[in-house]
PDB file of C-alpha atoms in Angstrom:
ATOM      1  CA  GLN A   1     122.454 131.026  93.156  1.00  0.00           C
ATOM      2  CA  VAL A   2     122.701 130.843  89.389  1.00  0.00           C
ATOM      3  CA  GLN A   3     123.204 127.380  87.947  1.00  0.00           C
ATOM      4  CA  LEU A   4     123.455 126.109  84.394  1.00  0.00           C
ATOM      5  CA  GLN A   5     122.943 122.456  83.493  1.00  0.00           C
ATOM      6  CA  GLU A   6     123.585 120.858  80.120  1.00  0.00           C
ATOM      7  CA  SER A   7     121.562 117.914  78.848  1.00  0.00           C
ATOM      8  CA  GLY A   8     121.482 115.957  75.621  1.00  0.00           C
ATOM      9  CA  SER A   9     122.968 113.025  73.797  1.00  0.00           C
ATOM     10  CA  GLY A  10     126.483 112.038  74.786  1.00  0.00           C
ATOM     11  CA  LEU A  11     127.058 109.876  71.708  1.00  0.00           C
ATOM     12  CA  VAL A  12     126.354 111.089  68.187  1.00  0.00           C
ATOM     13  CA  LYS A  13     127.024 109.272  64.926  1.00  0.00           C
ATOM     14  CA  PRO A  14     129.122 110.947  62.233  1.00  0.00           C
ATOM     15  CA  SER A  15     127.087 113.138  59.843  1.00  0.00           C
ATOM     16  CA  GLU A  16     124.232 113.416  62.341  1.00  0.00           C
ATOM     17  CA  THR A  17     123.148 116.445  64.398  1.00  0.00           C
ATOM     18  CA  LEU A  18     124.340 117.115  67.937  1.00  0.00           C
ATOM     19  CA  SER A  19     121.614 118.616  70.133  1.00  0.00           C
ATOM     20  CA  LEU A  20     122.140 120.039  73.595  1.00  0.00           C
ATOM     21  CA  THR A  21     119.960 122.017  75.975  1.00  0.00           C
ATOM     22  CA  CYS A  22     120.995 124.218  78.858  1.00  0.00           C
ATOM     23  CA  THR A  23     118.579 124.780  81.721  1.00  0.00           C
ATOM     24  CA  VAL A  24     119.173 127.871  83.813  1.00  0.00           C
ATOM     25  CA  SER A  25     118.092 128.118  87.437  1.00  0.00           C
ATOM     26  CA  GLY A  26     118.377 130.987  89.885  1.00  0.00           C
ATOM     27  CA  TYR A  27     118.180 133.627  87.149  1.00  0.00           C
ATOM     28  CA  SER A  28     115.607 134.471  84.503  1.00  0.00           C
ATOM     29  CA  ILE A  29     117.023 134.424  80.975  1.00  0.00           C
ATOM     30  CA  SER A  30     114.532 137.139  80.023  1.00  0.00           C
ATOM     31  CA  SER A  31     116.198 139.479  82.541  1.00  0.00           C
ATOM     32  CA  GLY A  32     119.154 139.917  80.229  1.00  0.00           C
ATOM     33  CA  TYR A  33     122.760 138.879  79.568  1.00  0.00           C
ATOM     34  CA  TYR A  34     124.019 136.695  76.773  1.00  0.00           C
ATOM     35  CA  TRP A  35     123.827 132.916  76.782  1.00  0.00           C
ATOM     36  CA  GLY A  36     126.236 130.742  74.866  1.00  0.00           C
ATOM     37  CA  TRP A  37     128.120 127.568  74.199  1.00  0.00           C
ATOM     38  CA  ILE A  38     131.811 126.783  74.501  1.00  0.00           C
ATOM     39  CA  ARG A  39     133.481 123.449  73.824  1.00  0.00           C
ATOM     40  CA  GLN A  40     136.783 121.959  74.853  1.00  0.00           C
ATOM     41  CA  PRO A  41     138.336 118.991  73.032  1.00  0.00           C
ATOM     42  CA  PRO A  42     140.251 116.608  75.291  1.00  0.00           C
ATOM     43  CA  GLY A  43     143.568 118.140  76.324  1.00  0.00           C
ATOM     44  CA  LYS A  44     142.978 121.410  74.474  1.00  0.00           C
ATOM     45  CA  GLY A  45     141.863 124.939  75.234  1.00  0.00           C
ATOM     46  CA  PRO A  46     138.255 126.113  75.091  1.00  0.00           C
ATOM     47  CA  GLU A  47     136.646 127.092  71.787  1.00  0.00           C
ATOM     48  CA  TRP A  48     133.749 129.548  71.683  1.00  0.00           C
ATOM     49  CA  ILE A  49     130.861 128.326  69.515  1.00  0.00           C
ATOM     50  CA  ALA A  50     128.028 130.856  69.698  1.00  0.00           C
ATOM     51  CA  SER A  51     126.155 133.352  71.878  1.00  0.00           C
ATOM     52  CA  ALA A  52     122.609 134.697  71.906  1.00  0.00           C
ATOM     53  CA  PHE A  53     120.627 137.464  73.535  1.00  0.00           C
ATOM     54  CA  TYR A  54     117.163 135.978  73.606  1.00  0.00           C
ATOM     55  CA  SER A  55     117.021 134.803  69.986  1.00  0.00           C
ATOM     56  CA  GLU A  56     117.043 138.314  68.578  1.00  0.00           C
ATOM     57  CA  THR A  57     120.775 138.770  68.580  1.00  0.00           C
ATOM     58  CA  THR A  58     122.991 135.825  67.842  1.00  0.00           C
ATOM     59  CA  TYR A  59     126.602 135.551  66.819  1.00  0.00           C
ATOM     60  CA  TYR A  60     128.594 132.553  65.800  1.00  0.00           C
ATOM     61  CA  ASN A  61     132.150 131.397  65.401  1.00  0.00           C
ATOM     62  CA  PRO A  62     132.666 131.645  61.628  1.00  0.00           C
ATOM     63  CA  SER A  63     134.488 128.323  61.645  1.00  0.00           C
ATOM     64  CA  LEU A  64     131.264 126.609  62.729  1.00  0.00           C
ATOM     65  CA  LYS A  65     128.579 129.034  61.592  1.00  0.00           C
ATOM     66  CA  SER A  66     127.341 126.984  58.642  1.00  0.00           C
ATOM     67  CA  ARG A  67     126.559 124.073  60.966  1.00  0.00           C
ATOM     68  CA  VAL A  68     125.429 125.748  64.187  1.00  0.00           C
ATOM     69  CA  THR A  69     122.132 127.081  65.502  1.00  0.00           C
ATOM     70  CA  ILE A  70     121.645 128.585  68.934  1.00  0.00           C
ATOM     71  CA  SER A  71     118.183 129.376  70.218  1.00  0.00           C
ATOM     72  CA  VAL A  72     116.661 130.673  73.429  1.00  0.00           C
ATOM     73  CA  VAL A  73     113.350 129.545  74.906  1.00  0.00           C
ATOM     74  CA  ALA A  74     112.809 132.137  77.616  1.00  0.00           C
ATOM     75  CA  SER A  75     109.493 130.625  78.730  1.00  0.00           C
ATOM     76  CA  LYS A  76     111.361 127.473  79.768  1.00  0.00           C
ATOM     77  CA  ASN A  77     114.462 129.344  80.921  1.00  0.00           C
ATOM     78  CA  GLN A  78     116.453 127.244  78.502  1.00  0.00           C
ATOM     79  CA  PHE A  79     118.677 127.698  75.494  1.00  0.00           C
ATOM     80  CA  SER A  80     119.897 125.116  73.042  1.00  0.00           C
ATOM     81  CA  LEU A  81     122.632 124.221  70.584  1.00  0.00           C
ATOM     82  CA  LYS A  82     122.363 122.257  67.368  1.00  0.00           C
ATOM     83  CA  LEU A  83     125.485 121.287  65.432  1.00  0.00           C
ATOM     84  CA  SER A  84     124.898 119.464  62.184  1.00  0.00           C
ATOM     85  CA  SER A  85     127.046 117.117  60.097  1.00  0.00           C
ATOM     86  CA  VAL A  86     129.295 116.219  63.008  1.00  0.00           C
ATOM     87  CA  THR A  87     132.645 114.490  62.636  1.00  0.00           C
ATOM     88  CA  ALA A  88     135.155 113.097  65.110  1.00  0.00           C
ATOM     89  CA  ALA A  89     136.645 116.594  65.334  1.00  0.00           C
ATOM     90  CA  ASP A  90     133.489 117.690  67.152  1.00  0.00           C
ATOM     91  CA  THR A  91     134.202 115.336  70.052  1.00  0.00           C
ATOM     92  CA  ALA A  92     134.574 117.551  73.109  1.00  0.00           C
ATOM     93  CA  VAL A  93     133.178 118.621  76.447  1.00  0.00           C
ATOM     94  CA  TYR A  94     130.424 121.133  75.714  1.00  0.00           C
ATOM     95  CA  TYR A  95     129.723 123.881  78.233  1.00  0.00           C
ATOM     96  CA  CYS A  96     126.808 126.280  78.382  1.00  0.00           C
ATOM     97  CA  VAL A  97     127.770 129.689  79.699  1.00  0.00           C
ATOM     98  CA  ARG A  98     126.432 133.077  80.722  1.00  0.00           C
ATOM     99  CA  GLY A  99     128.139 136.043  79.130  1.00  0.00           C
ATOM    100  CA  ILE A 100     127.869 139.258  81.102  1.00  0.00           C
ATOM    101  CA  GLU A 101     128.650 142.889  80.433  1.00  0.00           C
ATOM    102  CA  VAL A 102     130.795 144.703  82.976  1.00  0.00           C
ATOM    103  CA  VAL A 103     131.547 148.406  83.219  1.00  0.00           C
ATOM    104  CA  PRO A 104     134.445 148.881  85.654  1.00  0.00           C
ATOM    105  CA  ALA A 105     134.878 152.519  84.653  1.00  0.00           C
ATOM    106  CA  VAL A 106     133.501 153.925  81.403  1.00  0.00           C
ATOM    107  CA  THR A 107     134.206 151.140  78.945  1.00  0.00           C
ATOM    108  CA  VAL A 108     131.653 148.360  78.469  1.00  0.00           C
ATOM    109  CA  TYR A 109     133.160 144.887  78.378  1.00  0.00           C
ATOM    110  CA  LYS A 110     130.996 142.177  76.856  1.00  0.00           C
ATOM    111  CA  ASP A 111     131.430 138.428  76.601  1.00  0.00           C
ATOM    112  CA  VAL A 112     132.843 137.892  80.051  1.00  0.00           C
ATOM    113  CA  PHE A 113     131.853 134.322  80.919  1.00  0.00           C
ATOM    114  CA  ASP A 114     131.019 134.357  84.603  1.00  0.00           C
ATOM    115  CA  MET A 115     128.833 131.269  84.905  1.00  0.00           C
ATOM    116  CA  TRP A 116     129.498 127.858  83.362  1.00  0.00           C
ATOM    117  CA  GLY A 117     127.600 124.601  83.391  1.00  0.00           C
ATOM    118  CA  GLN A 118     129.438 121.519  84.604  1.00  0.00           C
ATOM    119  CA  GLY A 119     129.947 120.411  80.996  1.00  0.00           C
ATOM    120  CA  THR A 120     128.791 117.383  79.071  1.00  0.00           C
ATOM    121  CA  MET A 121     131.056 115.083  77.089  1.00  0.00           C
ATOM    122  CA  VAL A 122     129.913 114.466  73.537  1.00  0.00           C
ATOM    123  CA  ILE A 123     131.574 111.710  71.547  1.00  0.00           C
ATOM    124  CA  VAL A 124     131.148 111.444  67.808  1.00  0.00           C
ATOM    125  CA  SER A 125     131.504 107.824  66.807  1.00  0.00           C
ATOM    126  CA  SER A 126     129.705 105.198  64.809  1.00  0.00           C
TER     127      SER A 126
ATOM    128  CA  ASP B   1     140.616 135.710  64.053  1.00  0.00           C
ATOM    129  CA  ILE B   2     142.660 137.032  66.964  1.00  0.00           C
ATOM    130  CA  GLN B   3     145.148 134.399  68.102  1.00  0.00           C
ATOM    131  CA  MET B   4     145.972 134.183  71.805  1.00  0.00           C
ATOM    132  CA  THR B   5     149.325 132.675  72.741  1.00  0.00           C
ATOM    133  CA  GLN B   6     150.165 131.759  76.324  1.00  0.00           C
ATOM    134  CA  SER B   7     153.553 131.057  77.800  1.00  0.00           C
ATOM    135  CA  PRO B   8     154.800 128.930  79.286  1.00  0.00           C
ATOM    136  CA  SER B   9     152.524 126.026  78.418  1.00  0.00           C
ATOM    137  CA  SER B  10     153.358 124.496  81.773  1.00  0.00           C
ATOM    138  CA  LEU B  11     155.386 125.303  84.852  1.00  0.00           C
ATOM    139  CA  SER B  12     156.290 123.677  88.118  1.00  0.00           C
ATOM    140  CA  ALA B  13     156.245 125.726  91.285  1.00  0.00           C
ATOM    141  CA  SER B  14     156.174 125.378  95.036  1.00  0.00           C
ATOM    142  CA  VAL B  15     153.687 126.663  97.572  1.00  0.00           C
ATOM    143  CA  GLY B  16     154.568 130.261  98.347  1.00  0.00           C
ATOM    144  CA  ASP B  17     156.212 130.940  94.998  1.00  0.00           C
ATOM    145  CA  ARG B  18     155.381 133.948  92.862  1.00  0.00           C
ATOM    146  CA  VAL B  19     154.076 132.790  89.498  1.00  0.00           C
ATOM    147  CA  THR B  20     153.663 134.820  86.316  1.00  0.00           C
ATOM    148  CA  ILE B  21     151.818 133.665  83.204  1.00  0.00           C
ATOM    149  CA  THR B  22     151.939 135.576  79.941  1.00  0.00           C
ATOM    150  CA  CYS B  23     149.302 135.937  77.241  1.00  0.00           C
ATOM    151  CA  ARG B  24     149.960 137.618  73.906  1.00  0.00           C
ATOM    152  CA  ALA B  25     147.335 138.656  71.364  1.00  0.00           C
ATOM    153  CA  SER B  26     148.006 138.626  67.621  1.00  0.00           C
ATOM    154  CA  GLN B  27     146.657 142.187  67.392  1.00  0.00           C
ATOM    155  CA  SER B  28     145.865 144.960  69.848  1.00  0.00           C
ATOM    156  CA  ILE B  29     142.837 144.193  72.015  1.00  0.00           C
ATOM    157  CA  GLY B  30     143.003 147.094  74.447  1.00  0.00           C
ATOM    158  CA  THR B  31     142.129 145.641  77.835  1.00  0.00           C
ATOM    159  CA  TYR B  32     139.503 143.204  76.535  1.00  0.00           C
ATOM    160  CA  LEU B  33     141.222 140.281  78.210  1.00  0.00           C
ATOM    161  CA  ASN B  34     139.859 137.804  80.741  1.00  0.00           C
ATOM    162  CA  TRP B  35     141.558 135.072  82.775  1.00  0.00           C
ATOM    163  CA  TYR B  36     140.068 131.745  83.872  1.00  0.00           C
ATOM    164  CA  GLN B  37     141.202 128.935  86.153  1.00  0.00           C
ATOM    165  CA  GLN B  38     140.318 125.319  85.393  1.00  0.00           C
ATOM    166  CA  LYS B  39     140.831 122.295  87.604  1.00  0.00           C
ATOM    167  CA  PRO B  40     140.735 118.735  86.224  1.00  0.00           C
ATOM    168  CA  GLY B  41     137.231 117.593  85.346  1.00  0.00           C
ATOM    169  CA  LYS B  42     135.715 120.976  86.174  1.00  0.00           C
ATOM    170  CA  ALA B  43     134.495 123.956  84.194  1.00  0.00           C
ATOM    171  CA  PRO B  44     136.691 127.036  83.965  1.00  0.00           C
ATOM    172  CA  LYS B  45     136.099 129.751  86.541  1.00  0.00           C
ATOM    173  CA  LEU B  46     136.400 133.461  85.880  1.00  0.00           C
ATOM    174  CA  LEU B  47     139.237 135.119  87.790  1.00  0.00           C
ATOM    175  CA  ILE B  48     139.963 138.451  86.143  1.00  0.00           C
ATOM    176  CA  TYR B  49     138.119 140.545  83.536  1.00  0.00           C
ATOM    177  CA  ALA B  50     139.070 143.706  81.675  1.00  0.00           C
ATOM    178  CA  ALA B  51     142.725 142.693  82.088  1.00  0.00           C
ATOM    179  CA  SER B  52     143.002 143.693  85.748  1.00  0.00           C
ATOM    180  CA  ASP B  53     139.652 143.652  87.550  1.00  0.00           C
ATOM    181  CA  PHE B  54     138.875 140.939  90.073  1.00  0.00           C
ATOM    182  CA  TYR B  55     135.768 138.843  89.717  1.00  0.00           C
ATOM    183  CA  THR B  56     133.713 138.397  92.885  1.00  0.00           C
ATOM    184  CA  GLY B  57     135.399 136.260  95.499  1.00  0.00           C
ATOM    185  CA  VAL B  58     138.771 135.941  93.784  1.00  0.00           C
ATOM    186  CA  PRO B  59     141.640 136.092  96.294  1.00  0.00           C
ATOM    187  CA  SER B  60     143.827 139.176  96.178  1.00  0.00           C
ATOM    188  CA  ARG B  61     146.937 137.085  95.513  1.00  0.00           C
ATOM    189  CA  PHE B  62     145.763 136.953  91.893  1.00  0.00           C
ATOM    190  CA  SER B  63     146.404 140.008  89.772  1.00  0.00           C
ATOM    191  CA  GLY B  64     146.267 140.860  86.101  1.00  0.00           C
ATOM    192  CA  SER B  65     147.966 143.527  84.062  1.00  0.00           C
ATOM    193  CA  GLY B  66     148.665 144.611  80.525  1.00  0.00           C
ATOM    194  CA  SER B  67     147.028 146.236  77.544  1.00  0.00           C
ATOM    195  CA  GLY B  68     147.330 146.138  73.783  1.00  0.00           C
ATOM    196  CA  THR B  69     148.912 142.792  72.945  1.00  0.00           C
ATOM    197  CA  ASP B  70     150.757 141.721  76.104  1.00  0.00           C
ATOM    198  CA  PHE B  71     149.143 140.615  79.339  1.00  0.00           C
ATOM    199  CA  THR B  72     150.172 138.857  82.523  1.00  0.00           C
ATOM    200  CA  LEU B  73     148.462 136.942  85.291  1.00  0.00           C
ATOM    201  CA  THR B  74     150.420 136.881  88.535  1.00  0.00           C
ATOM    202  CA  ILE B  75     149.870 134.750  91.609  1.00  0.00           C
ATOM    203  CA  SER B  76     151.820 136.476  94.368  1.00  0.00           C
ATOM    204  CA  SER B  77     152.093 133.500  96.721  1.00  0.00           C
ATOM    205  CA  LEU B  78     151.005 130.174  95.265  1.00  0.00           C
ATOM    206  CA  GLN B  79     148.592 128.193  97.426  1.00  0.00           C
ATOM    207  CA  PRO B  80     147.778 124.464  97.195  1.00  0.00           C
ATOM    208  CA  GLU B  81     144.369 125.212  95.674  1.00  0.00           C
ATOM    209  CA  ASP B  82     145.977 127.233  92.869  1.00  0.00           C
ATOM    210  CA  PHE B  83     147.441 124.225  91.086  1.00  0.00           C
ATOM    211  CA  ALA B  84     145.363 124.250  87.923  1.00  0.00           C
ATOM    212  CA  THR B  85     145.359 125.289  84.282  1.00  0.00           C
ATOM    213  CA  TYR B  86     144.914 128.953  83.440  1.00  0.00           C
ATOM    214  CA  TYR B  87     143.443 130.355  80.218  1.00  0.00           C
ATOM    215  CA  CYS B  88     143.257 133.827  78.790  1.00  0.00           C
ATOM    216  CA  GLN B  89     140.371 134.903  76.540  1.00  0.00           C
ATOM    217  CA  GLN B  90     139.942 137.958  74.370  1.00  0.00           C
ATOM    218  CA  SER B  91     136.556 139.642  74.269  1.00  0.00           C
ATOM    219  CA  TYR B  92     137.604 142.419  71.883  1.00  0.00           C
ATOM    220  CA  SER B  93     135.861 140.968  68.842  1.00  0.00           C
ATOM    221  CA  PRO B  94     134.182 137.761  67.720  1.00  0.00           C
ATOM    222  CA  PRO B  95     135.146 135.076  67.226  1.00  0.00           C
ATOM    223  CA  LEU B  96     136.005 135.083  70.898  1.00  0.00           C
ATOM    224  CA  THR B  97     139.220 133.152  71.353  1.00  0.00           C
ATOM    225  CA  PHE B  98     141.128 131.508  74.181  1.00  0.00           C
ATOM    226  CA  GLY B  99     144.781 130.837  74.736  1.00  0.00           C
ATOM    227  CA  GLY B 100     146.139 127.308  74.788  1.00  0.00           C
ATOM    228  CA  GLY B 101     146.489 127.272  78.551  1.00  0.00           C
ATOM    229  CA  THR B 102     149.224 127.223  81.167  1.00  0.00           C
ATOM    230  CA  LYS B 103     149.290 124.265  83.522  1.00  0.00           C
ATOM    231  CA  VAL B 104     150.669 125.034  86.974  1.00  0.00           C
ATOM    232  CA  ASP B 105     151.721 121.923  88.851  1.00  0.00           C
ATOM    233  CA  ILE B 106     153.567 121.055  92.014  1.00  0.00           C
ATOM    234  CA  LYS B 107     157.333 121.137  91.967  1.00  0.00           C
TER     235      LYS B 107
END
C-alpha cells in the first residue's frame, strides 16, 4: 500500500524559506513515476507547484518558479520542497503527490495524481 | 496558463438524485482532464482520468465525458458518501491547473 507523508515546519516567518519533506512508503521512488507538490489555500482550489522525475527532470509552475526547488533523494525514498521568500499568500495546506502516466488506449496521459499525502498546514506569520 | 472554470460552484441535492458538474477549459485540451473528490479535512482523491476512464475502485455511478474545452462529471444516483467538493484538473500542459471546485451538499 503506497503512502506519502509530509513533514516540516508548520509556521514560517515572512521572507524566510519553507521546507517540506515527503516520505514515501510501499513504493520505491527509483522505480519510476513523477513526484510533486500541490498546495491549497484555505477555501480555494488546489494549485500545482512542481513535479520531478528523480531530480533529472523537473518542472515548475512559472508563477512560483523563481522561488521553488524540488529535489528527490531516492536513497531515502524521499523528495522535498523549498519555497523561498514566503509571504502570507503562501499560507496553505501543502500536499505531496505521485503523478502517474496512464495509457488507456494509445495516448499517454501524464500528471494524473493518484496518490496524495494527508497534507500539512503551513502558516506564514511573524 | 490554461484556466479551468467549473459550474456550478455549489449545488444542493438529495440522495438518489442525478448530479452533473461542468468544467470548461480556456483552450482545447483534448481529453487531458482528470476529476477529483475532496471531503473536508482530507486530501483529494482521483476519480476519473483521461476525461472518462475510471480510477481503480471508483463506483460506476460516477462517469466523465467531454473533449476539447467542455467536460462533465455525472453522478447517476447520489449516495450519502458523495457529498463532497469536486475538482477538475487539466494535464494537457504545464502549469497544471485545477478548477475552482463544485461543492455538493445535502438538500
